[in-house]
Structures are given as structure tokens and as C-alpha cells.
Short mmCIF file of C-alpha atoms in Angstrom, two decimals:
data_model
loop_
_atom_site.label_atom_id
_atom_site.label_comp_id
_atom_site.label_asym_id
_atom_site.label_seq_id
_atom_site.Cartn_x
_atom_site.Cartn_y
_atom_site.Cartn_z
CA UNK A 1 82.52 91.83 135.78
CA UNK A 2 79.50 93.82 134.48
CA UNK A 3 79.91 96.65 136.89
CA UNK A 4 80.46 100.08 135.50
CA UNK A 5 84.09 101.08 135.62
CA UNK A 6 85.90 104.46 135.37
CA UNK A 7 89.34 104.31 133.79
CA UNK A 8 92.03 106.86 133.29
CA UNK A 9 93.93 106.31 130.12
CA UNK A 10 97.50 107.59 129.32
CA UNK A 11 98.96 107.69 125.75
CA UNK A 12 102.40 108.92 124.86
CA UNK A 13 103.78 106.43 122.35
CA UNK A 14 104.33 108.71 119.40
CA UNK A 15 104.02 112.40 118.73
CA UNK A 16 101.10 113.27 120.99
CA UNK A 17 100.78 113.17 124.74
CA UNK A 18 97.21 112.39 125.87
CA UNK A 19 95.06 111.44 128.90
CA UNK A 20 91.35 110.71 129.13
CA UNK A 21 88.73 109.41 131.50
CA UNK A 22 86.26 106.84 130.18
CA UNK A 23 83.37 105.16 132.04
CA UNK A 24 81.54 102.08 130.94
CA UNK A 25 80.87 98.42 131.21
CA UNK A 26 83.04 95.73 129.62
CA UNK A 27 80.97 94.42 126.78
CA UNK A 28 78.69 97.42 126.94
CA UNK A 29 78.93 101.00 125.83
CA UNK A 30 81.50 103.52 126.82
CA UNK A 31 81.18 107.11 127.61
CA UNK A 32 84.15 109.62 127.27
CA UNK A 33 84.08 111.91 130.26
CA UNK A 34 87.17 113.81 129.07
CA UNK A 35 89.86 113.47 126.48
CA UNK A 36 92.87 115.78 126.47
CA UNK A 37 95.46 115.61 123.71
CA UNK A 38 98.55 117.80 123.95
CA UNK A 39 99.43 117.78 120.29
CA UNK A 40 102.70 118.71 118.77
CA UNK A 41 101.67 121.68 116.67
CA UNK A 42 105.29 122.60 116.08
CA UNK A 43 105.99 121.92 112.40
CA UNK A 44 109.47 121.57 111.12
CA UNK A 45 109.87 123.61 107.94
CA UNK A 46 112.86 121.61 106.66
CA UNK A 47 110.88 118.59 105.84
CA UNK A 48 107.26 119.54 106.40
CA UNK A 49 106.20 117.36 109.32
CA UNK A 50 105.77 117.00 113.00
CA UNK A 51 108.92 116.74 115.03
CA UNK A 52 108.59 113.83 117.46
CA UNK A 53 109.26 114.43 121.05
CA UNK A 54 112.06 112.11 121.84
CA UNK A 55 112.95 113.28 125.31
CA UNK A 56 111.23 111.20 127.88
CA UNK A 57 111.26 114.05 130.38
CA UNK A 58 109.28 116.37 128.10
CA UNK A 59 106.62 113.68 127.66
CA UNK A 60 106.52 113.14 131.43
CA UNK A 61 105.99 116.86 132.02
CA UNK A 62 103.14 117.03 129.52
CA UNK A 63 101.60 113.86 130.96
CA UNK A 64 101.26 115.36 134.42
CA UNK A 65 99.32 118.33 132.84
CA UNK A 66 97.22 116.10 130.67
CA UNK A 67 96.22 113.90 133.57
CA UNK A 68 95.41 116.89 135.73
CA UNK A 69 93.22 118.40 132.99
CA UNK A 70 91.51 115.19 132.06
CA UNK A 71 90.50 114.58 135.67
CA UNK A 72 89.37 118.25 136.05
CA UNK A 73 87.28 118.16 132.88
CA UNK A 74 85.63 114.90 133.97
CA UNK A 75 84.94 116.50 137.35
CA UNK A 76 86.57 113.62 139.10
CA UNK A 77 89.57 112.94 141.35
CA UNK A 78 91.80 109.91 141.34
CA UNK A 79 89.69 108.51 144.15
CA UNK A 80 86.75 108.18 141.67
CA UNK A 81 88.88 106.16 139.21
CA UNK A 82 88.87 102.31 139.21
CA UNK A 83 92.00 101.68 137.38
CA UNK A 84 94.73 103.28 135.21
CA UNK A 85 95.42 102.08 131.67
CA UNK A 86 98.56 103.09 129.80
CA UNK A 87 100.10 102.49 126.40
CA UNK A 88 103.00 100.08 126.99
CA UNK A 89 103.98 99.90 123.35
CA UNK A 90 104.65 99.85 120.45
CA UNK A 91 106.12 103.28 119.74
CA UNK A 92 109.00 105.65 120.47
CA UNK A 93 110.84 104.26 123.43
CA UNK A 94 111.15 107.57 125.36
CA UNK A 95 107.49 108.26 125.15
CA UNK A 96 106.34 104.80 126.03
CA UNK A 97 108.69 104.63 129.02
CA UNK A 98 107.58 107.96 130.46
CA UNK A 99 103.86 107.00 130.02
CA UNK A 100 104.45 103.68 131.83
CA UNK A 101 106.41 105.43 134.61
CA UNK A 102 103.79 108.01 135.10
CA UNK A 103 100.99 105.44 135.23
CA UNK A 104 102.97 103.34 137.75
CA UNK A 105 103.48 106.29 139.97
CA UNK A 106 99.73 107.30 139.84
CA UNK A 107 98.73 103.65 140.42
CA UNK A 108 101.06 103.25 143.38
CA UNK A 109 100.22 106.56 144.86
CA UNK A 110 96.48 106.16 144.62
CA UNK A 111 96.44 102.35 145.30
CA UNK A 112 94.79 101.63 141.98
CA UNK A 113 95.17 98.66 139.59
CA UNK A 114 97.38 99.23 136.53
CA UNK A 115 96.93 97.80 133.08
CA UNK A 116 99.39 98.07 130.20
CA UNK A 117 97.66 98.36 126.84
CA UNK A 118 98.88 97.70 123.28
CA UNK A 119 98.51 101.06 121.47
CA UNK A 120 97.21 99.25 118.37
CA UNK A 121 94.59 97.43 120.44
CA UNK A 122 93.37 100.89 121.49
CA UNK A 123 92.78 101.79 117.86
CA UNK A 124 91.26 98.35 117.10
CA UNK A 125 88.71 98.59 119.86
CA UNK A 126 87.75 102.23 119.15
CA UNK A 127 84.58 101.14 117.12
CA UNK A 128 83.27 99.52 120.28
CA UNK A 129 83.78 102.60 122.32
CA UNK A 130 82.14 104.86 119.75
CA UNK A 131 79.47 102.63 118.31
CA UNK A 132 79.31 99.54 120.50
CA UNK A 133 80.19 97.42 117.48
CA UNK A 134 79.74 93.68 118.39
CA UNK A 135 82.61 91.09 117.97
CA UNK A 136 83.79 89.85 115.63
CA UNK A 137 84.50 92.60 113.11
CA UNK A 138 86.98 93.30 110.42
CA UNK A 139 89.29 96.27 111.01
CA UNK A 140 91.54 98.25 108.73
CA UNK A 141 93.81 99.90 111.17
CA UNK A 142 95.89 102.73 109.91
CA UNK A 143 97.96 104.55 112.56
CA UNK A 144 101.38 106.12 112.21
CA UNK A 145 103.60 103.66 110.44
CA UNK A 146 101.02 100.84 110.83
CA UNK A 147 98.53 99.66 108.31
CA UNK A 148 96.89 96.23 108.75
CA UNK A 149 93.70 94.21 108.40
CA UNK A 150 92.66 92.58 111.69
CA UNK A 151 89.92 90.18 112.51
CA UNK A 152 88.89 91.55 115.92
CA UNK A 153 87.46 88.57 117.78
CA UNK A 154 87.57 89.75 121.42
CA UNK A 155 89.12 92.44 123.64
CA UNK A 156 92.55 90.80 123.47
CA UNK A 157 92.05 88.56 120.42
CA UNK A 158 93.24 89.94 117.10
CA UNK A 159 94.13 87.94 113.92
CA UNK A 160 96.17 89.75 111.37
CA UNK A 161 94.96 89.08 107.85
CA UNK A 162 97.50 91.30 106.05
CA UNK A 163 99.13 94.66 106.12
CA UNK A 164 101.77 96.85 104.62
CA UNK A 165 105.23 95.37 103.97
CA UNK A 166 106.87 98.80 103.85
CA UNK A 167 105.30 102.34 104.13
CA UNK A 168 101.84 102.98 105.46
CA UNK A 169 99.40 104.90 103.27
CA UNK A 170 99.63 108.07 105.34
CA UNK A 171 103.36 108.05 105.09
CA UNK A 172 103.19 107.74 101.28
CA UNK A 173 100.73 110.64 101.12
CA UNK A 174 103.07 112.69 103.36
CA UNK A 175 106.09 111.89 101.23
CA UNK A 176 104.35 112.49 97.90
CA UNK A 177 103.19 115.87 99.30
CA UNK A 178 106.68 116.67 100.21
CA UNK A 179 108.00 115.73 96.75
CA UNK A 180 105.47 118.06 95.14
CA UNK A 181 106.09 120.91 97.65
CA UNK A 182 102.57 120.59 99.08
CA UNK A 183 101.84 121.18 102.71
CA UNK A 184 101.81 118.86 105.71
CA UNK A 185 99.88 116.76 106.51
CA UNK A 186 100.02 115.19 103.05
CA UNK A 187 96.64 113.46 102.99
CA UNK A 188 94.42 116.57 102.78
CA UNK A 189 96.91 118.40 100.62
CA UNK A 190 97.18 115.65 98.01
CA UNK A 191 93.38 115.13 98.03
CA UNK A 192 92.78 118.89 97.38
CA UNK A 193 95.26 118.92 94.49
CA UNK A 194 93.92 115.62 93.04
CA UNK A 195 90.40 117.00 92.84
CA UNK A 196 91.50 119.12 89.70
CA UNK A 197 93.67 116.34 88.27
CA UNK A 198 93.37 113.67 85.61
CA UNK A 199 93.99 110.30 87.24
CA UNK A 200 94.44 108.61 83.92
CA UNK A 201 97.45 110.63 82.74
CA UNK A 202 100.08 108.68 84.65
CA UNK A 203 100.23 104.92 84.58
CA UNK A 204 101.33 104.35 88.19
CA UNK A 205 101.79 100.80 89.42
CA UNK A 206 99.28 98.94 91.51
CA UNK A 207 101.71 97.34 93.95
CA UNK A 208 101.11 93.75 95.03
CA UNK A 209 97.84 93.34 93.19
CA UNK A 210 99.49 90.35 91.54
CA UNK A 211 99.74 88.65 94.91
CA UNK A 212 96.58 86.93 96.12
CA UNK A 213 96.99 88.05 99.77
CA UNK A 214 95.83 91.10 101.74
CA UNK A 215 99.29 92.74 101.95
CA UNK A 216 100.10 96.27 100.80
CA UNK A 217 103.20 97.99 99.58
CA UNK A 218 103.37 101.75 98.96
CA UNK A 219 107.11 102.33 98.70
CA UNK A 220 107.44 101.60 95.00
CA UNK A 221 104.43 103.79 94.20
CA UNK A 222 106.06 106.69 95.97
CA UNK A 223 109.19 106.07 93.81
CA UNK A 224 107.11 105.91 90.61
CA UNK A 225 105.60 109.40 91.54
CA UNK A 226 109.03 110.90 92.04
CA UNK A 227 110.26 109.45 88.76
CA UNK A 228 107.32 110.90 86.86
CA UNK A 229 107.90 114.25 88.50
CA UNK A 230 111.63 114.22 87.55
CA UNK A 231 110.73 113.32 83.96
CA UNK A 232 108.40 116.36 83.70
CA UNK A 233 110.95 118.59 85.30
CA UNK A 234 113.67 117.37 82.87
CA UNK A 235 111.37 118.09 79.95
CA UNK A 236 109.94 121.45 80.83
CA UNK A 237 112.14 122.72 83.59
CA UNK A 238 109.34 122.59 86.20
CA UNK A 239 105.90 121.44 87.14
CA UNK A 240 102.71 123.29 86.13
CA UNK A 241 99.77 123.40 88.41
CA UNK A 242 98.02 120.89 86.19
CA UNK A 243 101.08 118.49 86.26
CA UNK A 244 100.95 118.53 90.04
CA UNK A 245 97.24 117.92 90.11
CA UNK A 246 97.54 115.06 87.64
CA UNK A 247 100.31 113.47 89.66
CA UNK A 248 98.26 113.73 92.80
CA UNK A 249 95.14 112.30 91.14
CA UNK A 250 97.09 109.41 89.61
CA UNK A 251 98.79 108.55 92.92
CA UNK A 252 95.56 108.76 94.89
CA UNK A 253 93.71 106.64 92.36
CA UNK A 254 96.45 103.96 92.57
CA UNK A 255 96.19 103.92 96.34
CA UNK A 256 92.39 103.76 96.26
CA UNK A 257 92.31 100.83 93.74
CA UNK A 258 94.85 98.87 95.76
CA UNK A 259 93.14 99.52 98.99
CA UNK A 260 89.80 98.56 97.59
CA UNK A 261 90.98 95.36 96.05
CA UNK A 262 92.87 94.27 99.13
CA UNK A 263 89.77 95.18 101.28
CA UNK A 264 87.69 92.86 99.10
CA UNK A 265 90.11 90.10 99.73
CA UNK A 266 90.28 90.75 103.49
CA UNK A 267 86.43 90.74 103.58
CA UNK A 268 86.38 87.29 101.87
CA UNK A 269 89.11 85.94 104.20
CA UNK A 270 87.22 87.24 107.23
CA UNK A 271 83.91 85.90 105.95
CA UNK A 272 85.40 82.34 105.64
CA UNK A 273 85.52 82.24 109.47
CA UNK A 274 82.69 84.62 110.49
CA UNK A 275 80.50 85.42 107.48
CA UNK A 276 80.06 88.97 106.40
CA UNK A 277 80.04 91.46 109.33
CA UNK A 278 81.31 95.07 109.49
CA UNK A 279 84.38 96.68 108.17
CA UNK A 280 85.57 99.35 110.56
CA UNK A 281 88.25 101.75 109.38
CA UNK A 282 90.31 103.75 111.86
CA UNK A 283 92.79 106.35 110.69
CA UNK A 284 93.29 109.18 108.24
CA UNK A 285 92.46 107.02 105.19
CA UNK A 286 88.81 107.32 106.13
CA UNK A 287 89.13 111.15 106.05
CA UNK A 288 90.05 111.05 102.31
CA UNK A 289 86.80 111.08 100.33
CA UNK A 290 88.13 109.04 97.45
CA UNK A 291 89.67 106.34 99.68
CA UNK A 292 86.53 106.26 101.87
CA UNK A 293 84.40 105.78 98.82
CA UNK A 294 86.64 102.99 97.64
CA UNK A 295 86.54 101.26 101.07
CA UNK A 296 82.80 101.70 101.38
CA UNK A 297 82.18 100.28 97.92
CA UNK A 298 84.50 97.30 98.51
CA UNK A 299 82.89 96.46 101.90
CA UNK A 300 79.34 96.79 100.64
CA UNK A 301 80.15 94.73 97.58
CA UNK A 302 81.14 91.90 99.85
CA UNK A 303 78.02 92.27 101.99
CA UNK A 304 79.84 94.06 104.86
CA UNK A 305 78.62 97.11 106.73
CA UNK A 306 81.04 100.08 106.87
CA UNK A 307 81.98 102.04 109.98
CA UNK A 308 84.47 104.82 110.42
CA UNK A 309 84.70 106.32 113.94
CA UNK A 310 85.16 110.09 114.22
CA UNK A 311 88.60 111.15 113.05
CA UNK A 312 89.48 112.80 116.41
CA UNK A 313 89.14 109.30 117.99
CA UNK A 314 91.23 107.71 115.15
CA UNK A 315 94.26 109.78 115.78
CA UNK A 316 96.22 109.05 118.98
CA UNK A 317 94.15 109.76 122.13
CA UNK A 318 93.92 108.58 125.71
CA UNK A 319 90.19 107.56 125.52
CA UNK A 320 90.91 104.57 123.29
CA UNK A 321 93.63 103.41 125.80
CA UNK A 322 91.24 103.80 128.74
CA UNK A 323 88.52 101.88 126.88
CA UNK A 324 90.92 99.05 125.84
CA UNK A 325 92.07 98.81 129.43
CA UNK A 326 88.37 98.66 130.53
CA UNK A 327 87.58 95.86 128.13
CA UNK A 328 90.82 93.91 128.85
CA UNK A 329 90.97 94.28 132.66
CA UNK A 330 88.38 91.60 133.42
CA UNK A 331 89.94 89.30 130.87
CA UNK A 332 93.56 89.19 132.01
CA UNK A 333 93.66 91.16 135.24
CA UNK A 334 95.86 94.05 136.16
CA UNK A 335 99.68 94.25 135.54
CA UNK A 336 102.05 94.61 138.40
CA UNK A 337 104.92 97.07 138.81
CA UNK A 338 107.08 94.98 136.53
CA UNK A 339 105.19 96.32 133.55
CA UNK A 340 107.73 97.28 131.01
CA UNK A 341 107.78 99.26 127.83
CA UNK A 342 107.77 97.43 124.50
CA UNK A 343 108.89 99.47 121.53
CA UNK A 344 108.00 96.66 119.11
CA UNK A 345 104.81 94.77 120.08
CA UNK A 346 102.79 93.09 117.27
CA UNK A 347 99.10 92.73 118.06
CA UNK A 348 99.01 89.22 116.55
CA UNK A 349 102.21 87.57 117.65
CA UNK A 350 101.25 84.42 115.76
CA UNK A 351 100.98 86.08 112.35
CA UNK A 352 103.52 85.29 109.72
CA UNK A 353 105.86 88.16 108.94
CA UNK A 354 104.90 90.50 106.15
CA UNK A 355 107.95 90.27 103.90
CA UNK A 356 109.31 92.50 101.18
CA UNK A 357 110.00 92.19 97.51
CA UNK A 358 112.04 89.20 96.40
CA UNK A 359 112.25 86.93 99.34
CA UNK A 360 109.34 84.84 100.52
CA UNK A 361 110.61 83.67 103.88
CA UNK A 362 113.36 82.35 106.02
CA UNK A 363 114.58 79.71 103.59
CA UNK A 364 114.79 82.02 100.53
CA UNK B 1 138.91 105.50 101.53
CA UNK B 2 137.52 102.88 99.13
CA UNK B 3 134.87 103.49 96.46
CA UNK B 4 132.77 101.25 94.36
CA UNK B 5 129.96 101.97 91.94
CA UNK B 6 127.27 99.32 91.24
CA UNK B 7 124.32 99.33 88.95
CA UNK B 8 121.10 97.88 90.47
CA UNK B 9 118.76 97.10 87.54
CA UNK B 10 115.87 95.75 89.76
CA UNK B 11 114.61 94.77 93.09
CA UNK B 12 116.40 91.45 92.93
CA UNK B 13 119.77 93.27 92.51
CA UNK B 14 118.96 95.42 95.55
CA UNK B 15 118.13 92.30 97.54
CA UNK B 16 121.38 90.72 96.45
CA UNK B 17 123.44 93.69 97.50
CA UNK B 18 121.59 93.68 100.89
CA UNK B 19 122.44 90.06 101.29
CA UNK B 20 126.13 90.60 100.43
CA UNK B 21 126.33 93.49 102.96
CA UNK B 22 124.41 91.55 105.66
CA UNK B 23 126.77 88.64 105.49
CA UNK B 24 129.71 90.84 106.28
CA UNK B 25 128.55 93.45 108.75
CA UNK B 26 130.02 93.22 112.24
CA UNK B 27 129.21 94.92 115.53
CA UNK B 28 130.35 98.49 115.34
CA UNK B 29 129.77 98.71 111.56
CA UNK B 30 127.58 101.55 110.24
CA UNK B 31 125.84 101.92 106.96
CA UNK B 32 124.87 105.41 106.03
CA UNK B 33 122.14 105.44 103.35
CA UNK B 34 121.97 108.60 101.29
CA UNK B 35 119.48 109.50 98.57
CA UNK B 36 116.27 111.44 98.04
CA UNK B 37 112.72 110.39 98.82
CA UNK B 38 112.02 107.11 96.97
CA UNK B 39 115.69 106.45 96.11
CA UNK B 40 115.58 102.98 97.61
CA UNK B 41 117.21 103.56 100.97
CA UNK B 42 114.56 101.66 102.85
CA UNK B 43 114.41 98.88 100.30
CA UNK B 44 118.12 98.26 100.67
CA UNK B 45 117.93 98.53 104.52
CA UNK B 46 115.09 96.05 104.54
CA UNK B 47 117.06 93.66 102.30
CA UNK B 48 119.94 93.78 104.80
CA UNK B 49 117.73 93.18 107.81
CA UNK B 50 115.76 90.38 106.06
CA UNK B 51 118.89 88.60 105.07
CA UNK B 52 120.40 88.95 108.46
CA UNK B 53 117.33 87.58 110.17
CA UNK B 54 116.96 84.85 107.57
CA UNK B 55 120.51 83.63 108.36
CA UNK B 56 119.15 82.86 111.82
CA UNK B 57 116.06 81.17 110.40
CA UNK B 58 113.90 84.12 111.34
CA UNK B 59 111.28 86.02 109.31
CA UNK B 60 109.88 89.11 111.01
CA UNK B 61 107.96 92.28 110.02
CA UNK B 62 110.37 95.14 109.07
CA UNK B 63 108.11 98.12 109.72
CA UNK B 64 109.07 101.62 108.44
CA UNK B 65 111.10 103.42 111.14
CA UNK B 66 109.85 106.81 109.92
CA UNK B 67 107.38 107.23 112.80
CA UNK B 68 109.41 105.72 115.58
CA UNK B 69 112.83 106.89 114.26
CA UNK B 70 114.40 103.62 115.29
CA UNK B 71 113.47 99.96 114.98
CA UNK B 72 115.91 97.56 116.77
CA UNK B 73 116.27 93.91 115.86
CA UNK B 74 118.13 91.61 118.27
CA UNK B 75 120.40 89.24 116.45
CA UNK B 76 122.86 86.73 117.66
CA UNK B 77 125.97 88.79 116.81
CA UNK B 78 124.66 92.28 117.80
CA UNK B 79 121.64 94.48 117.92
CA UNK B 80 120.63 95.67 114.42
CA UNK B 81 119.46 99.30 114.46
CA UNK B 82 117.38 100.57 111.59
CA UNK B 83 117.23 104.38 111.93
CA UNK B 84 115.30 106.91 109.87
CA UNK B 85 116.32 110.39 110.96
CA UNK B 86 113.85 112.12 108.59
CA UNK B 87 111.81 113.38 111.47
CA UNK B 88 114.59 114.14 113.86
CA UNK B 89 114.37 117.60 115.40
CA UNK B 90 117.88 118.12 116.70
CA UNK B 91 121.07 115.99 116.46
CA UNK B 92 121.42 116.15 120.26
CA UNK B 93 118.27 114.00 120.50
CA UNK B 94 120.26 111.07 119.08
CA UNK B 95 121.98 110.79 122.51
CA UNK B 96 118.44 110.46 124.03
CA UNK B 97 117.77 107.56 121.54
CA UNK B 98 120.99 105.89 122.59
CA UNK B 99 122.45 106.08 119.16
CA UNK B 100 125.88 107.10 120.45
CA UNK B 101 126.28 103.81 122.15
CA UNK B 102 124.63 101.90 119.39
CA UNK B 103 127.20 103.16 116.86
CA UNK B 104 129.92 101.53 118.97
CA UNK B 105 128.24 98.27 119.83
CA UNK B 106 125.55 97.59 117.28
CA UNK B 107 125.18 97.28 113.52
CA UNK B 108 123.51 100.57 112.40
CA UNK B 109 121.64 101.23 109.21
CA UNK B 110 120.97 104.94 109.05
CA UNK B 111 118.72 106.74 106.53
CA UNK B 112 119.01 110.57 106.30
CA UNK B 113 122.52 110.53 107.84
CA UNK B 114 123.07 114.29 107.23
CA UNK B 115 121.04 114.71 110.40
CA UNK B 116 123.65 112.91 112.42
CA UNK B 117 125.67 116.07 112.92
CA UNK B 118 128.71 115.55 115.15
CA UNK B 119 127.64 112.03 115.80
CA UNK B 120 128.48 111.01 112.32
CA UNK B 121 131.06 108.20 112.80
CA UNK B 122 134.56 108.60 111.23
CA UNK B 123 134.45 104.87 110.20
CA UNK B 124 131.37 104.15 108.06
CA UNK B 125 130.22 102.77 104.74
CA UNK B 126 128.14 105.44 102.90
CA UNK B 127 125.89 104.16 100.11
CA UNK B 128 124.45 106.86 97.92
CA UNK B 129 121.40 105.76 95.82
CA UNK B 130 120.13 107.54 92.72
CA UNK B 131 118.05 106.75 89.76
CA UNK B 132 119.72 105.45 86.62
CA UNK B 133 117.45 104.58 83.76
CA UNK B 134 114.81 102.19 85.10
CA UNK B 135 117.29 100.99 87.81
CA UNK B 136 119.46 102.57 90.41
CA UNK B 137 123.16 103.35 90.84
CA UNK B 138 124.62 102.61 94.20
CA UNK B 139 127.92 104.40 95.10
CA UNK B 140 129.71 102.90 98.04
CA UNK B 141 132.31 104.99 99.89
CA UNK B 142 134.06 103.51 102.90
CA UNK B 143 135.88 105.62 105.46
CA UNK B 144 138.15 104.16 108.20
CA UNK B 145 139.75 100.73 108.33
CA UNK B 146 138.30 97.23 107.96
CA UNK B 147 136.13 97.42 104.83
CA UNK B 148 138.40 95.52 102.49
CA UNK B 149 136.84 92.09 102.87
CA UNK B 150 133.43 93.53 102.06
CA UNK B 151 134.74 95.38 98.99
CA UNK B 152 136.62 92.33 97.92
CA UNK B 153 133.45 90.28 98.01
CA UNK B 154 131.36 92.95 96.17
CA UNK B 155 133.97 93.38 93.50
CA UNK B 156 134.37 89.63 92.89
#
């Protein structure tokens, strides 16, 4: 199974529609021959965010164009492709279904093997595509509504060490930005404001630091920021530029401290099984300088290396799906035409659920 | 129309309300969760889902539905839909999601219900959440028939 393979990867599980061609050897390095992302630039002024494409048909139309362009940019035709990989979940049902249907059509038409890929495994295996990182490694995967620590032990072997029990950090940044009338996306906007702020002015909570595990919660922090904003507005009738900067700085500092401490715990948990290795971070959190410094410091303090793949390969793309398919194909073989869409699909099905506030499990 | 106002001093009170609601929701029931960002809509929805699953001896992740708009949980009595319409572009997309059918057959918990447009059901329990001191005030308003047992239990 050491032969070089060329895979076409399709991704349409959330807001973007994407296709890419990747060539490589399973267990070796990968080369991205093309990667086309048809992003949803259309912003919705009402709430400052991207409007998800719900209609399956619209995804399907864009997928055709993405595939065409990805093949063209790679200088290949379907006849040069060895297999087709497609995101089969988790995500928005309409998008996932249209991706799977499109991939089935292509596979049947061209007589190629088809492999359904978990979107999250695409993100989790990206450090191998970009940097050839060896198994096992520790992954902080932040994508859309997901945020979890994974021990990545093989192409299809993921152990979840912890994650968010409610909002993902990106979501908290977006919502805080919205509360403070900053732009979208919230991450860069809040970071910019925070640069001029005093992080010590507001005593925001550090959620779940009192629990010894690697789980996060950002919902209560978001509420604390809104309450602080409301208090200031009630006192002075509005927010000054400095108030806003201080709120952003305090919020960002709280997120950074929680993420750093939980990362230290995840490193220790991972090291119990594998010793210190590398912490790879995929997602927007690594684009925030304060969070990145907190993550790097935490990893290095535990004797771990730190790796953050380029941001354009941490947002949704087809290359990571092609690569995951390439790595997983030899391991579990192709899927047949019964491949279905799975809106909910945890990477680590054996992991205990991450539960919310008061209740600690089924018996509570 | 029935109304009830409850003070929720802390997370445990939110969980308790969630459990009380969960025990009495039947297929076709819709909860509309109103309130600003950080008002506690998701916390209450999670409490309902957690309690409903726990009654079947299950404990599962309850991810935020903000990105996927909908998270569906299959329970013995009915599918349980947790919807966050925050990112919805147009109300007619709700048909694409299958929400029109879910409103009739499933138990639906819907955040940002003002985006429902014409799909807003005539029979529903609206819960408006707002800050009150360090806690929250929950205002329950029921429209349509069949909510008396639930109100009776909450008032007891």
C-alpha cells in the first residue's frame, strides 16, 4: 500500500464548498496539486456572520464547479485520479448529502473507489499532510462548533481527551464581537481591540478550571462579558472606546488562561500513554497571537513541540479530506454506494459524553 | 394563554426547570427560547436534552447548534430537535431543513424563534429569559391547548 495515490477530495459539510486534488503515499508526505474553496463571502448584516447554505441543490451546483476547477488546476482528468474522498459528516445535512451524492456520481461514472471521510478526521490529519508529523500526536482541533483535544494514534484512531461542553472558542469570540458591535469574524476584531485594553480591569470567570479534566466551557464567559457591558451602559449610557478594549482584553485573557491550563492537562494525559510528543493546533485559535503564545508556552512547558498548520488549511477545505481518504483507504478499504450522510458523527465513539453544568451523568 | 414567571437564581435552578420541562414534553410540543446573546437559552435547552436523554439512561454530547443550525437527538418517544436559527438566512430555508414536519411530529427546542416567520406554530410554549440580579427571570407563555399539566407541575 506504499504506492503513490492521487485523490480527489470533496467537502461541503458547513458553509464552504470545496474540492482538491492531493497526491501522496499513505504514511509518507502529501502534495496538494490544487485546492479550490468556494467560500460564502456573503455576510448577513443583521447578525454579522456568514449565512450557511442550507439548500442541497446550491451546494451541488457549486460542487460541480469546484471539482472541475480543482482538476483543471491540477492539470488532471478523472482518469488520473485513484479514488474519490468525500466528507460524509458531521455537519449541515443538506451540504453533507449533496457532497456524498456528487462523490457517488463521480465514482460510479469514472469507475473509481469511493471513501467517506469524517470531516473532523480531515482536520485532525492535516498536520501530517502539511508537515509529515508522525503518530502519535496531541491535537487541539477547533473547527466550527467543535473544540476538542485528541490523541491522534493512527489514520482512523482518535482518542478524545476533552473538549467544549457548550460553545467553541471561535463562537464565543464571534458572539462577544457581536455584543460589542465589532465586525465579523469576531476573532481578529476582538484581538485588535484587546491590544489597547487592560485585561485586569474586569474579573471574568475562568470556566471549569476547578474541574481536573480537559473540558472547556465558554458559554458562561460570554454571559459575563454581556453583563459587564450592560453594567457600564447602565452607569454611563454607553461604552467608551477604552471600555470596549478592556472588555475584549479581559475576555481574551480569560480564554487564553483557560486554554493554556487545559492544554497543560491534556499534555500530561497524553504523555501518560505516549510520553511528550507534539501539540498540533488546527483552527482559528492559532491565528490569535495571544492564544497562540499561551498554547505554545503550555506545550513547551510540558516538553511538547508545537505545530500550527497554515490557516488556509485549518479552515474547511477539500485537501484535508483527500488526504484523510488517502491515509484511510488502505486501512479500511473503500465504501460502497450505500455510503450515507451522518449529521452527527463523533470521531471517538467510545468517549464519555462531555456534559454540562450540574449533572454529572446518566444517573444524576 | 397561560403565563408564569419564575426566578432562576443559579445554574441548578436552570437545570431543574429543564428537567421539569423535559418530563412533560410530548411529540408535537415546541419550546421557543427567547432572549439576547448570553441570556441562557442554550443552557436551558441543554438541560432539557440532558434530562430527556438521562431518563433513557443515556449521556451524550450536546454540541452547540449554532454552526449546523439543527442537532437532532433520537429518543424513544420522538425525535428531539435543538435548533439555533441565529445564522438562518431566510425563513423559507426552514422547509429545506425539514422543520415544518418536525414541528408536527418531534419535540422542538428553538432558539432565536423570531426567525421562524410564518412557520411559527400557533401552539407553543415561549420562554423568555433575561438577567435579574445575579440570576435570571424566565417568563413562560403558552399558546394553544394542552399546557395545563406542565403549568400545574411548575406552579406546585
